[in-house]
mmCIF file with all atom_site columns, C-alpha atoms and ligand atoms in Angstrom:
data_model
loop_
_atom_site.group_PDB
_atom_site.id
_atom_site.type_symbol
_atom_site.label_atom_id
_atom_site.label_alt_id
_atom_site.label_comp_id
_atom_site.label_asym_id
_atom_site.label_entity_id
_atom_site.label_seq_id
_atom_site.pdbx_PDB_ins_code
_atom_site.Cartn_x
_atom_site.Cartn_y
_atom_site.Cartn_z
_atom_site.occupancy
_atom_site.B_iso_or_equiv
_atom_site.pdbx_formal_charge
_atom_site.auth_seq_id
_atom_site.auth_comp_id
_atom_site.auth_asym_id
_atom_site.auth_atom_id
_atom_site.pdbx_PDB_model_num
ATOM   1   C  CA  . MET A 1 1   ? -10.822 -6.763  -3.762  1.00 73.00 ? 715  MET A CA  1
ATOM   2   C  CA  . ALA A 1 2   ? -9.847  -6.208  -7.375  1.00 82.00 ? 716  ALA A CA  1
ATOM   3   C  CA  . TYR A 1 3   ? -6.908  -8.125  -8.774  1.00 90.00 ? 717  TYR A CA  1
ATOM   4   C  CA  . PHE A 1 4   ? -4.267  -6.341  -10.869 1.00 92.00 ? 718  PHE A CA  1
ATOM   5   C  CA  . ASP A 1 5   ? -1.005  -7.588  -12.279 1.00 95.00 ? 719  ASP A CA  1
ATOM   6   C  CA  . ASP A 1 6   ? 1.949   -5.913  -10.612 1.00 97.00 ? 720  ASP A CA  1
ATOM   7   C  CA  . LEU A 1 7   ? 3.082   -2.799  -12.497 1.00 96.00 ? 721  LEU A CA  1
ATOM   8   C  CA  . SER A 1 8   ? -0.023  -2.683  -14.675 1.00 94.00 ? 722  SER A CA  1
ATOM   9   C  CA  . ASP A 1 9   ? -1.730  0.676   -15.112 1.00 91.00 ? 723  ASP A CA  1
ATOM   10  C  CA  . TYR A 1 10  ? -3.640  1.555   -11.991 1.00 90.00 ? 724  TYR A CA  1
ATOM   11  C  CA  . VAL A 1 11  ? -7.250  2.124   -12.956 1.00 80.00 ? 725  VAL A CA  1
ATOM   12  C  CA  . TYR A 1 12  ? -9.092  1.129   -9.815  1.00 68.00 ? 726  TYR A CA  1
ATOM   13  C  CA  . TYR A 1 13  ? -12.571 2.600   -9.634  1.00 59.00 ? 727  TYR A CA  1
ATOM   14  C  CA  . ASN A 1 14  ? -11.698 4.100   -12.966 1.00 53.00 ? 728  ASN A CA  1
ATOM   15  C  CA  . SER A 1 15  ? -11.357 7.269   -11.523 1.00 66.00 ? 729  SER A CA  1
ATOM   16  C  CA  . ALA A 1 16  ? -11.105 9.634   -8.726  1.00 76.00 ? 730  ALA A CA  1
ATOM   17  C  CA  . PHE A 1 17  ? -7.785  8.272   -7.518  1.00 80.00 ? 731  PHE A CA  1
ATOM   18  C  CA  . SER A 1 18  ? -6.158  7.361   -10.830 1.00 82.00 ? 732  SER A CA  1
ATOM   19  C  CA  . ARG A 1 19  ? -3.366  9.610   -12.012 1.00 86.00 ? 733  ARG A CA  1
ATOM   20  C  CA  . PRO A 1 20  ? -1.293  9.234   -15.187 1.00 85.00 ? 734  PRO A CA  1
ATOM   21  C  CA  . GLY A 1 21  ? 1.850   7.202   -14.618 1.00 87.00 ? 735  GLY A CA  1
ATOM   22  C  CA  . THR A 1 22  ? 0.466   5.268   -11.659 1.00 94.00 ? 736  THR A CA  1
ATOM   23  C  CA  . LYS A 1 23  ? 1.339   1.589   -11.474 1.00 95.00 ? 737  LYS A CA  1
ATOM   24  C  CA  . ALA A 1 24  ? -0.539  -1.009  -9.453  1.00 95.00 ? 738  ALA A CA  1
ATOM   25  C  CA  . VAL A 1 25  ? 1.412   -3.056  -6.904  1.00 97.00 ? 739  VAL A CA  1
ATOM   26  C  CA  . GLY A 1 26  ? 0.196   -5.653  -4.438  1.00 97.00 ? 740  GLY A CA  1
ATOM   27  C  CA  . TRP A 1 27  ? -3.348  -6.155  -5.690  1.00 94.00 ? 741  TRP A CA  1
ATOM   28  C  CA  . LEU A 1 28  ? -3.243  -9.874  -4.988  1.00 94.00 ? 742  LEU A CA  1
ATOM   29  C  CA  . GLY A 1 29  ? -6.094  -12.286 -5.402  1.00 92.00 ? 743  GLY A CA  1
ATOM   30  C  CA  . LEU A 1 30  ? -6.894  -15.923 -4.865  1.00 91.00 ? 744  LEU A CA  1
ATOM   31  C  CA  . GLY A 1 31  ? -5.926  -18.003 -7.860  1.00 93.00 ? 745  GLY A CA  1
ATOM   32  C  CA  . HIS A 1 32  ? -3.102  -15.653 -8.896  1.00 95.00 ? 746  HIS A CA  1
ATOM   33  C  CA  . GLU A 1 33  ? 0.364   -16.767 -7.906  1.00 95.00 ? 747  GLU A CA  1
ATOM   34  C  CA  . PHE A 1 34  ? 2.817   -14.219 -6.604  1.00 97.00 ? 748  PHE A CA  1
ATOM   35  C  CA  . PRO A 1 35  ? 6.566   -14.236 -5.962  1.00 97.00 ? 749  PRO A CA  1
ATOM   36  C  CA  . ALA A 1 36  ? 7.397   -14.859 -2.322  1.00 97.00 ? 750  ALA A CA  1
ATOM   37  C  CA  . ARG A 1 37  ? 10.392  -14.118 -0.119  1.00 97.00 ? 751  ARG A CA  1
ATOM   38  C  CA  . PRO A 1 38  ? 10.472  -13.385 3.617   1.00 97.00 ? 752  PRO A CA  1
ATOM   39  C  CA  . PRO A 1 39  ? 10.840  -9.603  4.004   1.00 97.00 ? 753  PRO A CA  1
ATOM   40  C  CA  . GLU A 1 40  ? 13.530  -7.868  6.043   1.00 97.00 ? 754  GLU A CA  1
ATOM   41  C  CA  . ASP A 1 41  ? 12.316  -6.233  9.247   1.00 97.00 ? 755  ASP A CA  1
ATOM   42  C  CA  . SER A 1 42  ? 13.681  -2.907  8.045   1.00 97.00 ? 756  SER A CA  1
ATOM   43  C  CA  . LEU A 1 43  ? 11.510  -3.141  4.939   1.00 97.00 ? 757  LEU A CA  1
ATOM   44  C  CA  . LEU A 1 44  ? 8.403   -3.848  7.024   1.00 98.00 ? 758  LEU A CA  1
ATOM   45  C  CA  . ASP A 1 45  ? 9.251   -0.876  9.253   1.00 97.00 ? 759  ASP A CA  1
ATOM   46  C  CA  . LEU A 1 46  ? 9.462   1.314   6.170   1.00 97.00 ? 760  LEU A CA  1
ATOM   47  C  CA  . LEU A 1 47  ? 6.250   -0.025  4.696   1.00 98.00 ? 761  LEU A CA  1
ATOM   48  C  CA  . TRP A 1 48  ? 4.487   0.585   7.992   1.00 97.00 ? 762  TRP A CA  1
ATOM   49  C  CA  . LEU A 1 49  ? 5.211   4.313   7.633   1.00 97.00 ? 763  LEU A CA  1
ATOM   50  C  CA  . TYR A 1 50  ? 3.546   4.362   4.231   1.00 98.00 ? 764  TYR A CA  1
ATOM   51  C  CA  . CYS A 1 51  ? 0.565   2.386   5.530   1.00 97.00 ? 765  CYS A CA  1
ATOM   52  C  CA  . SER A 1 52  ? 0.069   4.906   8.323   1.00 97.00 ? 766  SER A CA  1
ATOM   53  C  CA  . ILE A 1 53  ? -1.074  7.447   5.723   1.00 97.00 ? 767  ILE A CA  1
ATOM   54  C  CA  . SER A 1 54  ? -4.238  6.513   3.831   1.00 96.00 ? 768  SER A CA  1
ATOM   55  C  CA  . VAL A 1 55  ? -5.251  7.703   0.403   1.00 94.00 ? 769  VAL A CA  1
ATOM   56  C  CA  . ALA A 1 56  ? -8.316  6.563   -1.503  1.00 86.00 ? 770  ALA A CA  1
ATOM   57  C  CA  . GLN A 1 57  ? -10.202 5.861   1.691   1.00 85.00 ? 771  GLN A CA  1
ATOM   58  C  CA  . MET A 1 58  ? -13.095 3.422   1.207   1.00 80.00 ? 772  MET A CA  1
ATOM   59  C  CA  . ARG A 1 59  ? -16.123 2.589   3.245   1.00 76.00 ? 773  ARG A CA  1
ATOM   60  C  CA  . GLY A 1 60  ? -15.858 -0.790  4.874   1.00 75.00 ? 774  GLY A CA  1
ATOM   61  C  CA  . TRP A 1 61  ? -12.841 -2.959  4.348   1.00 77.00 ? 775  TRP A CA  1
ATOM   62  C  CA  . HIS A 1 62  ? -11.374 -5.716  2.247   1.00 80.00 ? 776  HIS A CA  1
ATOM   63  C  CA  . ASP A 1 63  ? -10.289 -8.913  3.899   1.00 83.00 ? 777  ASP A CA  1
ATOM   64  C  CA  . CYS A 1 64  ? -7.268  -10.882 2.866   1.00 89.00 ? 778  CYS A CA  1
ATOM   65  C  CA  . GLU A 1 65  ? -8.388  -13.617 0.486   1.00 89.00 ? 779  GLU A CA  1
ATOM   66  C  CA  . PHE A 1 66  ? -5.611  -15.928 1.644   1.00 90.00 ? 780  PHE A CA  1
ATOM   67  C  CA  . CYS A 1 67  ? -6.715  -16.201 5.250   1.00 86.00 ? 781  CYS A CA  1
ATOM   68  C  CA  . SER A 1 68  ? -10.089 -16.073 6.919   1.00 71.00 ? 782  SER A CA  1
ATOM   69  C  CA  . ARG A 1 69  ? -9.605  -13.972 9.982   1.00 62.00 ? 783  ARG A CA  1
ATOM   70  C  CA  . GLY A 1 70  ? -12.955 -12.248 10.188  1.00 62.00 ? 784  GLY A CA  1
ATOM   71  C  CA  . GLY A 1 71  ? -13.454 -8.876  11.818  1.00 60.00 ? 785  GLY A CA  1
ATOM   72  C  CA  . ALA A 1 72  ? -11.636 -5.684  10.996  1.00 61.00 ? 786  ALA A CA  1
ATOM   73  C  CA  . PRO A 1 73  ? -8.160  -6.395  9.611   1.00 78.00 ? 787  PRO A CA  1
ATOM   74  C  CA  . TYR A 1 74  ? -5.826  -4.749  12.089  1.00 87.00 ? 788  TYR A CA  1
ATOM   75  C  CA  . ALA A 1 75  ? -2.108  -5.333  11.857  1.00 92.00 ? 789  ALA A CA  1
ATOM   76  C  CA  . GLU A 1 76  ? 0.284   -4.833  14.749  1.00 93.00 ? 790  GLU A CA  1
ATOM   77  C  CA  . ARG A 1 77  ? 3.888   -3.616  14.593  1.00 95.00 ? 791  ARG A CA  1
ATOM   78  C  CA  . ASN A 1 78  ? 6.074   -2.346  17.411  1.00 92.00 ? 792  ASN A CA  1
ATOM   79  C  CA  . GLY A 1 79  ? 3.093   -1.964  19.720  1.00 94.00 ? 793  GLY A CA  1
ATOM   80  C  CA  . GLN A 1 80  ? 0.971   0.000   17.265  1.00 94.00 ? 794  GLN A CA  1
ATOM   81  C  CA  . GLU A 1 81  ? -2.121  -1.344  15.529  1.00 95.00 ? 795  GLU A CA  1
ATOM   82  C  CA  . LEU A 1 82  ? -3.242  -0.038  12.131  1.00 94.00 ? 796  LEU A CA  1
ATOM   83  C  CA  . LEU A 1 83  ? -6.505  -0.750  10.370  1.00 91.00 ? 797  LEU A CA  1
ATOM   84  C  CA  . LEU A 1 84  ? -5.502  -2.192  7.004   1.00 92.00 ? 798  LEU A CA  1
ATOM   85  C  CA  . GLY A 1 85  ? -7.663  -2.971  4.003   1.00 89.00 ? 799  GLY A CA  1
ATOM   86  C  CA  . THR A 1 86  ? -9.691  0.218   3.968   1.00 90.00 ? 800  THR A CA  1
ATOM   87  C  CA  . SER A 1 87  ? -7.405  2.427   1.902   1.00 93.00 ? 801  SER A CA  1
ATOM   88  C  CA  . GLU A 1 88  ? -4.337  2.623   -0.296  1.00 94.00 ? 802  GLU A CA  1
ATOM   89  C  CA  . LEU A 1 89  ? -0.833  3.966   -0.109  1.00 97.00 ? 803  LEU A CA  1
ATOM   90  C  CA  . ARG A 1 90  ? 1.203   5.843   -2.684  1.00 97.00 ? 804  ARG A CA  1
ATOM   91  C  CA  . ALA A 1 91  ? 4.931   5.632   -3.289  1.00 98.00 ? 805  ALA A CA  1
ATOM   92  C  CA  . PHE A 1 92  ? 6.991   7.814   -5.604  1.00 97.00 ? 806  PHE A CA  1
ATOM   93  C  CA  . SER A 1 93  ? 10.129  6.884   -7.485  1.00 96.00 ? 807  SER A CA  1
ATOM   94  C  CA  . ARG A 1 94  ? 12.835  9.405   -8.225  1.00 94.00 ? 808  ARG A CA  1
ATOM   95  C  CA  . ASP A 1 95  ? 12.153  9.032   -11.958 1.00 93.00 ? 809  ASP A CA  1
ATOM   96  C  CA  . GLY A 1 96  ? 8.518   10.047  -11.698 1.00 93.00 ? 810  GLY A CA  1
ATOM   97  C  CA  . SER A 1 97  ? 6.651   6.772   -11.366 1.00 95.00 ? 811  SER A CA  1
ATOM   98  C  CA  . ILE A 1 98  ? 3.778   6.583   -8.914  1.00 96.00 ? 812  ILE A CA  1
ATOM   99  C  CA  . TYR A 1 99  ? 2.789   3.335   -7.234  1.00 97.00 ? 813  TYR A CA  1
ATOM   100 C  CA  . ALA A 1 100 ? -0.635  2.546   -5.836  1.00 95.00 ? 814  ALA A CA  1
ATOM   101 C  CA  . ALA A 1 101 ? -0.926  -0.342  -3.398  1.00 96.00 ? 815  ALA A CA  1
ATOM   102 C  CA  . PRO A 1 102 ? -3.660  -1.425  -1.013  1.00 94.00 ? 816  PRO A CA  1
ATOM   103 C  CA  . THR A 1 103 ? -2.577  -0.959  2.602   1.00 95.00 ? 817  THR A CA  1
ATOM   104 C  CA  . LEU A 1 104 ? -3.212  -4.683  2.927   1.00 93.00 ? 818  LEU A CA  1
ATOM   105 C  CA  . ILE A 1 105 ? 0.154   -5.045  1.183   1.00 96.00 ? 819  ILE A CA  1
ATOM   106 C  CA  . TYR A 1 106 ? 1.722   -4.876  4.641   1.00 96.00 ? 820  TYR A CA  1
ATOM   107 C  CA  . HIS A 1 107 ? -0.199  -7.985  5.646   1.00 94.00 ? 821  HIS A CA  1
ATOM   108 C  CA  . TYR A 1 108 ? 0.631   -9.690  2.342   1.00 95.00 ? 822  TYR A CA  1
ATOM   109 C  CA  . MET A 1 109 ? 4.329   -9.147  2.924   1.00 96.00 ? 823  MET A CA  1
ATOM   110 C  CA  . ALA A 1 110 ? 4.474   -9.762  6.671   1.00 95.00 ? 824  ALA A CA  1
ATOM   111 C  CA  . VAL A 1 111 ? 2.242   -12.830 6.731   1.00 93.00 ? 825  VAL A CA  1
ATOM   112 C  CA  . HIS A 1 112 ? 2.273   -14.267 3.210   1.00 94.00 ? 826  HIS A CA  1
ATOM   113 C  CA  . HIS A 1 113 ? 5.799   -13.132 2.257   1.00 97.00 ? 827  HIS A CA  1
ATOM   114 C  CA  . TYR A 1 114 ? 4.640   -11.489 -0.930  1.00 98.00 ? 828  TYR A CA  1
ATOM   115 C  CA  . GLN A 1 115 ? 7.599   -9.997  -2.749  1.00 98.00 ? 829  GLN A CA  1
ATOM   116 C  CA  . PRO A 1 116 ? 6.739   -6.787  -4.610  1.00 98.00 ? 830  PRO A CA  1
ATOM   117 C  CA  . PRO A 1 117 ? 8.628   -5.720  -7.752  1.00 98.00 ? 831  PRO A CA  1
ATOM   118 C  CA  . ASP A 1 118 ? 12.108  -4.297  -7.175  1.00 98.00 ? 832  ASP A CA  1
ATOM   119 C  CA  . GLU A 1 119 ? 11.252  -0.902  -8.642  1.00 98.00 ? 833  GLU A CA  1
ATOM   120 C  CA  . PHE A 1 120 ? 8.514   -0.484  -6.033  1.00 98.00 ? 834  PHE A CA  1
ATOM   121 C  CA  . LEU A 1 121 ? 10.914  -1.402  -3.218  1.00 98.00 ? 835  LEU A CA  1
ATOM   122 C  CA  . GLN A 1 122 ? 13.397  1.047   -4.701  1.00 98.00 ? 836  GLN A CA  1
ATOM   123 C  CA  . ALA A 1 123 ? 10.754  3.779   -4.646  1.00 98.00 ? 837  ALA A CA  1
ATOM   124 C  CA  . LEU A 1 124 ? 9.935   3.022   -1.000  1.00 98.00 ? 838  LEU A CA  1
ATOM   125 C  CA  . CYS A 1 125 ? 13.594  3.438   -0.100  1.00 97.00 ? 839  CYS A CA  1
ATOM   126 C  CA  . ASP A 1 126 ? 14.615  6.320   -2.364  1.00 97.00 ? 840  ASP A CA  1
ATOM   127 C  CA  . GLY A 1 127 ? 11.467  8.365   -2.761  1.00 97.00 ? 841  GLY A CA  1
ATOM   128 C  CA  . PRO A 1 128 ? 9.928   10.843  -0.340  1.00 97.00 ? 842  PRO A CA  1
ATOM   129 C  CA  . LYS A 1 129 ? 8.496   9.046   2.683   1.00 97.00 ? 843  LYS A CA  1
ATOM   130 C  CA  . PRO A 1 130 ? 5.801   9.867   5.170   1.00 97.00 ? 844  PRO A CA  1
ATOM   131 C  CA  . PRO A 1 131 ? 5.823   11.824  7.365   1.00 94.00 ? 845  PRO A CA  1
ATOM   132 C  CA  . SER A 1 132 ? 8.226   14.121  5.462   1.00 97.00 ? 846  SER A CA  1
ATOM   133 C  CA  . PRO A 1 133 ? 6.772   17.368  4.060   1.00 97.00 ? 847  PRO A CA  1
ATOM   134 C  CA  . GLU A 1 134 ? 8.028   16.319  0.626   1.00 97.00 ? 848  GLU A CA  1
ATOM   135 C  CA  . TYR A 1 135 ? 5.793   13.258  0.715   1.00 98.00 ? 849  TYR A CA  1
ATOM   136 C  CA  . PHE A 1 136 ? 2.649   15.238  1.483   1.00 97.00 ? 850  PHE A CA  1
ATOM   137 C  CA  . CYS A 1 137 ? 3.679   17.757  -1.151  1.00 97.00 ? 851  CYS A CA  1
ATOM   138 C  CA  . GLN A 1 138 ? 3.651   14.960  -3.742  1.00 96.00 ? 852  GLN A CA  1
ATOM   139 C  CA  . LEU A 1 139 ? 0.158   13.896  -2.673  1.00 96.00 ? 853  LEU A CA  1
ATOM   140 C  CA  . ASP A 1 140 ? -1.040  17.491  -2.830  1.00 96.00 ? 854  ASP A CA  1
ATOM   141 C  CA  . LYS A 1 141 ? 0.438   18.005  -6.277  1.00 95.00 ? 855  LYS A CA  1
ATOM   142 C  CA  . LEU A 1 142 ? -1.586  15.040  -7.489  1.00 94.00 ? 856  LEU A CA  1
ATOM   143 C  CA  . ARG A 1 143 ? -4.646  16.301  -5.622  1.00 93.00 ? 857  ARG A CA  1
ATOM   144 C  CA  . LEU A 1 144 ? -4.867  13.088  -3.658  1.00 93.00 ? 858  LEU A CA  1
ATOM   145 C  CA  . GLU A 1 145 ? -6.652  13.530  -0.378  1.00 92.00 ? 859  GLU A CA  1
ATOM   146 C  CA  . TRP A 1 146 ? -5.162  11.666  2.517   1.00 95.00 ? 860  TRP A CA  1
ATOM   147 C  CA  . ASN A 1 147 ? -5.793  11.021  6.173   1.00 95.00 ? 861  ASN A CA  1
ATOM   148 C  CA  . ARG A 1 148 ? -4.080  9.189   8.962   1.00 95.00 ? 862  ARG A CA  1
ATOM   149 C  CA  . THR A 1 149 ? -4.817  5.490   8.959   1.00 94.00 ? 863  THR A CA  1
ATOM   150 C  CA  . HIS A 1 150 ? -6.967  4.495   11.903  1.00 90.00 ? 864  HIS A CA  1
ATOM   151 C  CA  . VAL A 1 151 ? -4.867  3.397   14.876  1.00 91.00 ? 865  VAL A CA  1
ATOM   152 C  CA  . ARG A 1 152 ? -6.330  1.191   17.557  1.00 86.00 ? 866  ARG A CA  1
HETATM 153 ZN ZN1 . LIG B 2 .   ? -3.771  -13.087 4.842   1.00 85.23 ? 1675 LIG B ZN1 1
#
């Protein structure tokens, strides 16, 4: 998977899913250190909601570079399993910033204790959240197609 510095301009694939004002978050890679702190359960619950809606769906999947699990990267939370690593999520701050993160960010936080930038966490908490109509309205406004993340 591509590596991007947190909060750098999101330009993945150059392209179809880039929108002005979008910042990259959670595009980790081997050889790049990241801040770590064990996440609160409530934060993981919140992030799970975002990961359950996929934008920028890809073919195939990206594995975590920090562990070698093999097979499709499913994550489990509260009895539900989501296929991570095949798509991205979007989050929206109240001041108009857009954040693009790989859905693997859930795994990075839950397993590797990756600590995303505060402004991203703020957007997760304060911005419109899936499955609210306001959230899907934001995606539509940006003409970002979405689908439900595959559940096993
Ligand atoms: Zn991992």
